[in-house]
């Protein structure tokens, strides 16, 4: 009897080992990754509420699963082949989900020289769960507005400083907080921003990178949009037949993502009178303040000098709108 006892207890441990430890890894990932994102990155809680909601839900599932796993640790159940395949597929899917959540971790706002100089006294900033609105302070009430779509997974606050001179020139700017940081998930988000500012009579939309793609689609489908501002971006569909739309395209000659070749290819998709501005030595990440971006080029100009050109072109363009 004594000699058979170890074998009897060892068998269940062998049966559960692989699936048990993979399950444990899944629960740890479901808890650790959301906790890390929520605590370490201020852009998560400061952005659109969909991402933190998903992270909290994932962590709750992880905790519940961990409790269940602990309670059943000494009660292994043999799995028939179809069920075993399903169990392994499910756990693989969970790990894939966690990897997707980690990929959605946004590029956080990194204040540059403009922010270090102190807050702007000529604008008022109001923030909601889905927008950051910057309005000129004092003087005549603005009649022009710009709704801006951030680049993919970029903190909306990263565009406050580069767009502040536009506000100083008398334009109300609404920066969108996009669901999951992906503008194409809600390309018509600009409509609600425009509805919330009924005093603005002339509207432009704009965006950086993927945000510019969403802005282009919105401008194409909404005749009340008079201007389109593209930062290192281009439309997917032709805007040649879109009457009454003026376009500004600003790009960097060292951009490793929206490359000069891609910008040149967009010529035939944009109206013939589109204004193109190329920042010599500029890169993709210079169109906001969020640090370096993987896959980008090597800059041949300082961030501050590049952003001066970007803001000057934007102010001039919107002033003529």
Short mmCIF file of C-alpha atoms in Angstrom, two decimals:
data_model
loop_
_atom_site.label_atom_id
_atom_site.label_comp_id
_atom_site.label_asym_id
_atom_site.label_seq_id
_atom_site.Cartn_x
_atom_site.Cartn_y
_atom_site.Cartn_z
CA UNK A 1 0.00 0.00 0.00
CA UNK A 2 2.74 2.44 0.96
CA UNK A 3 4.69 1.90 -2.24
CA UNK A 4 1.68 2.61 -4.44
CA UNK A 5 0.68 5.84 -2.72
CA UNK A 6 3.23 8.16 -4.37
CA UNK A 7 2.28 6.89 -7.82
CA UNK A 8 -1.39 7.53 -7.11
CA UNK A 9 -0.76 11.14 -6.11
CA UNK A 10 1.78 11.84 -8.85
CA UNK A 11 -0.54 10.93 -11.71
CA UNK A 12 -3.04 13.78 -11.16
CA UNK A 13 -0.15 16.27 -10.97
CA UNK A 14 1.17 15.02 -14.30
CA UNK A 15 -2.28 15.25 -15.86
CA UNK A 16 -2.81 18.81 -14.80
CA UNK A 17 0.67 20.24 -15.13
CA UNK A 18 0.65 21.66 -18.65
CA UNK A 19 -2.89 23.04 -18.77
CA UNK A 20 -2.69 24.23 -15.16
CA UNK A 21 0.45 26.26 -15.64
CA UNK A 22 -0.70 27.71 -18.94
CA UNK A 23 -3.93 28.72 -17.22
CA UNK A 24 -1.89 30.30 -14.44
CA UNK A 25 0.12 32.23 -17.04
CA UNK A 26 -3.12 33.45 -18.61
CA UNK A 27 -4.49 34.71 -15.31
CA UNK A 28 -1.20 36.43 -14.48
CA UNK A 29 -1.15 38.15 -17.89
CA UNK A 30 -4.81 39.21 -17.60
CA UNK A 31 -4.04 40.88 -14.28
CA UNK A 32 -0.49 42.18 -14.77
CA UNK A 33 -0.73 43.76 -18.23
CA UNK A 34 -3.85 45.87 -17.51
CA UNK A 35 -2.45 46.88 -14.11
CA UNK A 36 0.82 47.96 -15.70
CA UNK A 37 -0.94 50.00 -18.40
CA UNK A 38 -3.37 51.66 -16.00
CA UNK A 39 -0.70 52.60 -13.47
CA UNK A 40 2.35 53.34 -15.62
CA UNK A 41 0.79 55.22 -18.54
CA UNK A 42 -1.24 58.37 -17.75
CA UNK A 43 -2.51 58.42 -21.34
CA UNK A 44 -4.67 55.35 -20.63
CA UNK A 45 -6.89 56.88 -17.95
CA UNK A 46 -6.70 60.28 -19.62
CA UNK A 47 -7.93 59.00 -22.98
CA UNK A 48 -11.17 57.60 -24.35
CA UNK A 49 -12.90 55.47 -21.67
CA UNK A 50 -13.14 52.36 -23.87
CA UNK A 51 -9.54 51.24 -23.32
CA UNK A 52 -9.48 51.53 -19.50
CA UNK A 53 -12.88 49.84 -19.44
CA UNK A 54 -11.51 46.88 -21.37
CA UNK A 55 -8.42 46.73 -19.18
CA UNK A 56 -10.44 46.70 -15.98
CA UNK A 57 -12.74 44.01 -17.39
CA UNK A 58 -9.73 41.89 -18.36
CA UNK A 59 -8.22 42.23 -14.90
CA UNK A 60 -11.51 41.25 -13.23
CA UNK A 61 -11.71 38.15 -15.43
CA UNK A 62 -8.11 37.33 -14.53
CA UNK A 63 -8.77 37.60 -10.79
CA UNK A 64 -11.93 35.46 -11.02
CA UNK A 65 -10.09 32.85 -13.08
CA UNK A 66 -7.18 32.81 -10.64
CA UNK A 67 -9.53 32.19 -7.70
CA UNK A 68 -11.26 29.37 -9.57
CA UNK A 69 -7.93 27.86 -10.59
CA UNK A 70 -6.68 27.93 -7.00
CA UNK A 71 -9.80 26.26 -5.68
CA UNK A 72 -9.53 23.45 -8.22
CA UNK A 73 -5.78 22.99 -7.96
CA UNK A 74 -6.14 19.60 -6.25
CA UNK A 75 -9.07 18.38 -8.35
CA UNK A 76 -7.68 17.80 -11.85
CA UNK A 77 -10.12 16.61 -14.48
CA UNK A 78 -9.04 14.47 -17.41
CA UNK A 79 -9.79 16.10 -20.76
CA UNK A 80 -10.91 14.19 -23.80
CA UNK A 81 -9.25 15.20 -27.06
CA UNK A 82 -11.95 17.62 -28.36
CA UNK A 83 -12.15 19.34 -24.99
CA UNK A 84 -8.38 19.49 -24.67
CA UNK A 85 -8.12 21.11 -28.10
CA UNK A 86 -10.74 23.66 -27.08
CA UNK A 87 -8.95 24.36 -23.81
CA UNK A 88 -5.63 24.98 -25.51
CA UNK A 89 -7.27 27.12 -28.22
CA UNK A 90 -9.06 29.19 -25.60
CA UNK A 91 -5.90 29.86 -23.65
CA UNK A 92 -4.03 30.77 -26.81
CA UNK A 93 -6.81 33.23 -27.63
CA UNK A 94 -6.54 34.75 -24.16
CA UNK A 95 -2.81 35.30 -24.54
CA UNK A 96 -3.46 36.83 -27.97
CA UNK A 97 -6.02 39.17 -26.42
CA UNK A 98 -3.55 40.26 -23.77
CA UNK A 99 -0.93 40.90 -26.46
CA UNK A 100 -3.47 43.03 -28.37
CA UNK A 101 -4.23 45.05 -25.23
CA UNK A 102 -0.51 45.63 -24.67
CA UNK A 103 -0.15 46.77 -28.29
CA UNK A 104 -2.90 49.34 -27.71
CA UNK A 105 -0.82 50.99 -24.97
CA UNK A 106 -0.75 54.59 -26.24
CA UNK A 107 2.24 56.85 -26.86
CA UNK A 108 1.97 59.24 -23.92
CA UNK A 109 2.28 63.01 -24.13
CA UNK A 110 5.86 64.16 -23.56
CA UNK A 111 5.91 67.93 -23.01
CA UNK A 112 8.32 69.76 -25.27
CA UNK A 113 9.86 73.21 -25.22
CA UNK A 114 6.50 74.93 -25.75
CA UNK A 115 5.03 73.32 -22.63
CA UNK A 116 8.15 74.01 -20.56
CA UNK A 117 7.77 77.70 -21.38
CA UNK A 118 4.61 77.73 -19.28
CA UNK A 119 0.83 77.60 -19.89
CA UNK A 120 -0.61 79.74 -22.65
CA UNK A 121 -2.52 82.73 -21.31
CA UNK A 122 -4.39 83.34 -24.55
CA UNK A 123 -6.41 80.13 -24.62
CA UNK A 124 -8.86 78.18 -22.49
CA UNK A 125 -8.62 74.39 -22.35
CA UNK A 126 -11.61 72.23 -21.44
CA UNK A 127 -11.50 68.44 -21.38
CA UNK A 128 -14.12 65.70 -21.45
CA UNK A 129 -13.85 61.93 -21.74
CA UNK A 130 -13.84 62.21 -25.55
CA UNK A 131 -12.43 65.65 -26.43
CA UNK A 132 -9.91 68.35 -25.57
CA UNK A 133 -11.21 71.77 -26.62
CA UNK A 134 -8.94 74.82 -26.87
CA UNK A 135 -10.62 78.20 -27.29
CA UNK A 136 -9.06 81.66 -27.70
CA UNK A 137 -9.30 83.62 -24.45
CA UNK A 138 -10.62 87.14 -24.76
CA UNK A 139 -11.28 89.21 -27.83
CA UNK A 140 -13.81 88.29 -30.46
CA UNK A 141 -15.53 84.90 -30.23
CA UNK A 142 -14.09 82.54 -32.84
CA UNK A 143 -16.12 81.61 -35.91
CA UNK A 144 -13.65 79.07 -37.30
CA UNK A 145 -13.02 75.64 -35.87
CA UNK A 146 -10.70 72.68 -36.43
CA UNK A 147 -11.54 69.14 -35.32
CA UNK A 148 -8.34 67.12 -35.10
CA UNK A 149 -7.93 63.32 -35.19
CA UNK A 150 -4.74 62.10 -33.43
CA UNK A 151 -2.47 59.46 -34.93
CA UNK A 152 -2.92 55.80 -34.08
CA UNK A 153 -2.39 55.09 -30.38
CA UNK A 154 -1.17 58.63 -29.67
CA UNK A 155 -2.30 60.54 -26.59
CA UNK A 156 -4.63 63.38 -27.60
CA UNK A 157 -2.69 65.73 -25.29
CA UNK A 158 0.36 65.27 -27.49
CA UNK A 159 -1.17 67.70 -30.00
CA UNK A 160 -2.05 70.52 -27.62
CA UNK A 161 1.25 72.38 -27.97
CA UNK A 162 1.62 72.11 -31.73
CA UNK A 163 -1.97 73.31 -32.25
CA UNK A 164 -1.84 76.08 -29.61
CA UNK A 165 -0.60 78.74 -32.10
CA UNK A 166 -3.64 77.94 -34.25
CA UNK A 167 -5.85 78.74 -31.27
CA UNK A 168 -3.87 81.91 -30.66
CA UNK A 169 -4.70 82.94 -34.22
CA UNK A 170 -8.42 82.82 -33.40
CA UNK A 171 -9.44 79.25 -34.23
CA UNK A 172 -11.20 76.90 -31.82
CA UNK A 173 -9.51 73.51 -31.86
CA UNK A 174 -11.17 70.29 -30.74
CA UNK A 175 -8.79 67.33 -30.37
CA UNK A 176 -10.60 64.01 -30.33
CA UNK A 177 -9.91 61.20 -27.88
CA UNK A 178 -10.39 58.19 -30.12
CA UNK A 179 -11.74 54.80 -28.98
CA UNK A 180 -8.73 52.51 -28.43
CA UNK A 181 -6.63 55.25 -30.01
CA UNK A 182 -7.77 54.19 -33.49
CA UNK A 183 -9.61 56.88 -35.44
CA UNK A 184 -11.15 54.51 -37.98
CA UNK A 185 -13.20 52.84 -35.23
CA UNK A 186 -15.31 56.01 -35.14
CA UNK A 187 -14.47 58.08 -38.22
CA UNK A 188 -17.61 60.22 -37.76
CA UNK A 189 -16.59 61.32 -34.27
CA UNK A 190 -16.01 64.84 -35.58
CA UNK A 191 -19.75 65.27 -36.10
CA UNK A 192 -20.50 65.24 -32.36
CA UNK A 193 -17.67 67.70 -31.74
CA UNK A 194 -19.11 70.06 -34.33
CA UNK A 195 -22.59 69.70 -32.82
CA UNK A 196 -21.20 70.65 -29.42
CA UNK A 197 -19.88 73.95 -30.83
CA UNK A 198 -22.85 75.48 -32.69
CA UNK A 199 -21.32 78.98 -32.61
CA UNK A 200 -18.62 77.91 -35.10
CA UNK A 201 -19.73 78.68 -38.65
CA UNK A 202 -16.69 77.52 -40.64
CA UNK A 203 -15.23 74.09 -39.98
CA UNK A 204 -12.07 72.29 -40.96
CA UNK A 205 -11.03 68.80 -39.97
CA UNK A 206 -7.52 67.45 -39.76
CA UNK A 207 -5.43 64.64 -38.46
CA UNK A 208 -2.05 63.07 -38.08
CA UNK A 209 -1.18 59.82 -39.86
CA UNK A 210 -4.13 57.41 -39.46
CA UNK A 211 -6.07 60.33 -38.00
CA UNK A 212 -5.65 62.14 -41.30
CA UNK A 213 -7.17 59.16 -43.10
CA UNK A 214 -10.25 59.40 -40.88
CA UNK A 215 -10.40 63.18 -41.33
CA UNK A 216 -10.24 62.76 -45.11
CA UNK A 217 -13.12 60.30 -45.07
CA UNK A 218 -15.17 62.65 -42.91
CA UNK A 219 -14.44 65.64 -45.16
CA UNK A 220 -15.43 63.63 -48.22
CA UNK A 221 -18.84 62.74 -46.78
CA UNK A 222 -19.71 66.08 -45.13
CA UNK A 223 -20.19 69.11 -47.36
CA UNK A 224 -20.20 71.54 -44.41
CA UNK A 225 -16.47 70.88 -43.92
CA UNK A 226 -14.56 73.58 -45.79
CA UNK A 227 -10.95 72.66 -45.02
CA UNK A 228 -8.79 69.57 -44.51
CA UNK A 229 -5.42 69.59 -42.73
CA UNK A 230 -3.22 66.53 -43.22
CA UNK A 231 -0.19 65.97 -41.01
CA UNK A 232 2.03 63.22 -42.49
CA UNK A 233 -1.08 61.66 -43.99
CA UNK A 234 -3.13 61.11 -47.12
CA UNK A 235 -6.65 59.94 -48.06
CA UNK A 236 -7.59 56.42 -49.06
CA UNK A 237 -10.15 57.59 -51.63
CA UNK A 238 -9.99 60.38 -54.15
CA UNK A 239 -11.13 63.86 -53.08
CA UNK A 240 -10.75 65.30 -56.58
CA UNK A 241 -14.50 65.59 -57.10
CA UNK A 242 -15.21 67.02 -53.64
CA UNK A 243 -16.21 70.61 -54.41
CA UNK A 244 -15.74 73.44 -51.92
CA UNK A 245 -12.90 71.75 -50.04
CA UNK A 246 -9.44 73.27 -49.63
CA UNK A 247 -6.61 71.05 -48.42
CA UNK A 248 -3.26 71.49 -46.69
CA UNK A 249 -0.80 68.58 -46.66
CA UNK A 250 2.23 68.95 -44.39
CA UNK A 251 4.85 66.20 -44.41
CA UNK A 252 8.43 65.50 -43.40
CA UNK A 253 11.15 64.57 -45.86
CA UNK A 254 12.68 62.07 -43.41
CA UNK A 255 9.42 60.45 -42.38
CA UNK A 256 9.89 56.67 -42.21
CA UNK A 257 6.15 55.88 -41.99
CA UNK A 258 4.28 58.34 -44.21
CA UNK A 259 7.23 58.44 -46.56
CA UNK A 260 7.76 61.14 -49.22
CA UNK A 261 6.90 58.52 -51.84
CA UNK A 262 3.52 57.91 -50.21
CA UNK A 263 2.86 61.64 -49.99
CA UNK A 264 3.76 62.05 -53.67
CA UNK A 265 1.38 59.22 -54.56
CA UNK A 266 -1.45 61.12 -52.84
CA UNK A 267 -1.18 63.99 -55.32
CA UNK A 268 -3.73 62.43 -57.64
CA UNK A 269 -6.14 61.78 -54.75
CA UNK A 270 -6.28 65.39 -53.54
CA UNK A 271 -7.80 68.50 -55.17
CA UNK A 272 -5.61 70.15 -57.77
CA UNK A 273 -5.18 73.29 -55.64
CA UNK A 274 -3.98 71.40 -52.57
CA UNK A 275 -1.21 73.21 -50.72
CA UNK A 276 1.79 70.99 -49.98
CA UNK A 277 4.39 71.88 -47.37
CA UNK A 278 7.46 69.66 -46.91
CA UNK A 279 9.45 70.09 -43.71
CA UNK A 280 13.03 69.39 -44.69
CA UNK A 281 14.45 66.83 -42.28
CA UNK A 282 11.13 66.36 -40.50
CA UNK A 283 9.98 62.93 -39.27
CA UNK A 284 6.64 61.34 -38.39
CA UNK A 285 6.86 61.90 -34.63
CA UNK A 286 7.50 65.64 -35.00
CA UNK A 287 3.80 66.25 -35.69
CA UNK A 288 3.05 65.73 -32.00
CA UNK A 289 4.82 65.59 -28.66
CA UNK A 290 5.02 61.89 -27.78
CA UNK A 291 8.66 60.97 -28.24
CA UNK A 292 10.18 58.69 -30.85
CA UNK A 293 8.11 56.21 -32.84
CA UNK A 294 9.26 52.77 -34.06
CA UNK A 295 9.86 52.65 -37.80
CA UNK A 296 10.35 56.39 -38.13
CA UNK A 297 13.25 58.01 -39.99
CA UNK A 298 16.26 59.85 -38.62
CA UNK A 299 15.53 63.59 -38.31
CA UNK A 300 17.63 66.21 -40.05
CA UNK A 301 16.13 69.10 -38.09
CA UNK A 302 15.21 69.79 -34.48
CA UNK A 303 11.71 69.07 -33.22
CA UNK A 304 11.22 72.73 -32.30
CA UNK A 305 12.28 74.04 -35.72
CA UNK A 306 10.10 71.49 -37.52
CA UNK A 307 7.06 72.31 -35.41
CA UNK A 308 7.50 76.01 -36.07
CA UNK A 309 7.11 75.29 -39.79
CA UNK A 310 4.14 72.97 -39.20
CA UNK A 311 2.27 75.50 -37.07
CA UNK A 312 3.06 78.39 -39.40
CA UNK A 313 1.64 76.52 -42.39
CA UNK A 314 -1.47 75.57 -40.40
CA UNK A 315 -2.14 79.08 -39.12
CA UNK A 316 -1.74 80.56 -42.61
CA UNK A 317 -3.98 77.95 -44.21
CA UNK A 318 -6.82 78.29 -41.69
CA UNK A 319 -6.54 82.07 -41.79
CA UNK A 320 -7.37 81.96 -45.51
CA UNK A 321 -10.23 79.50 -45.09
#
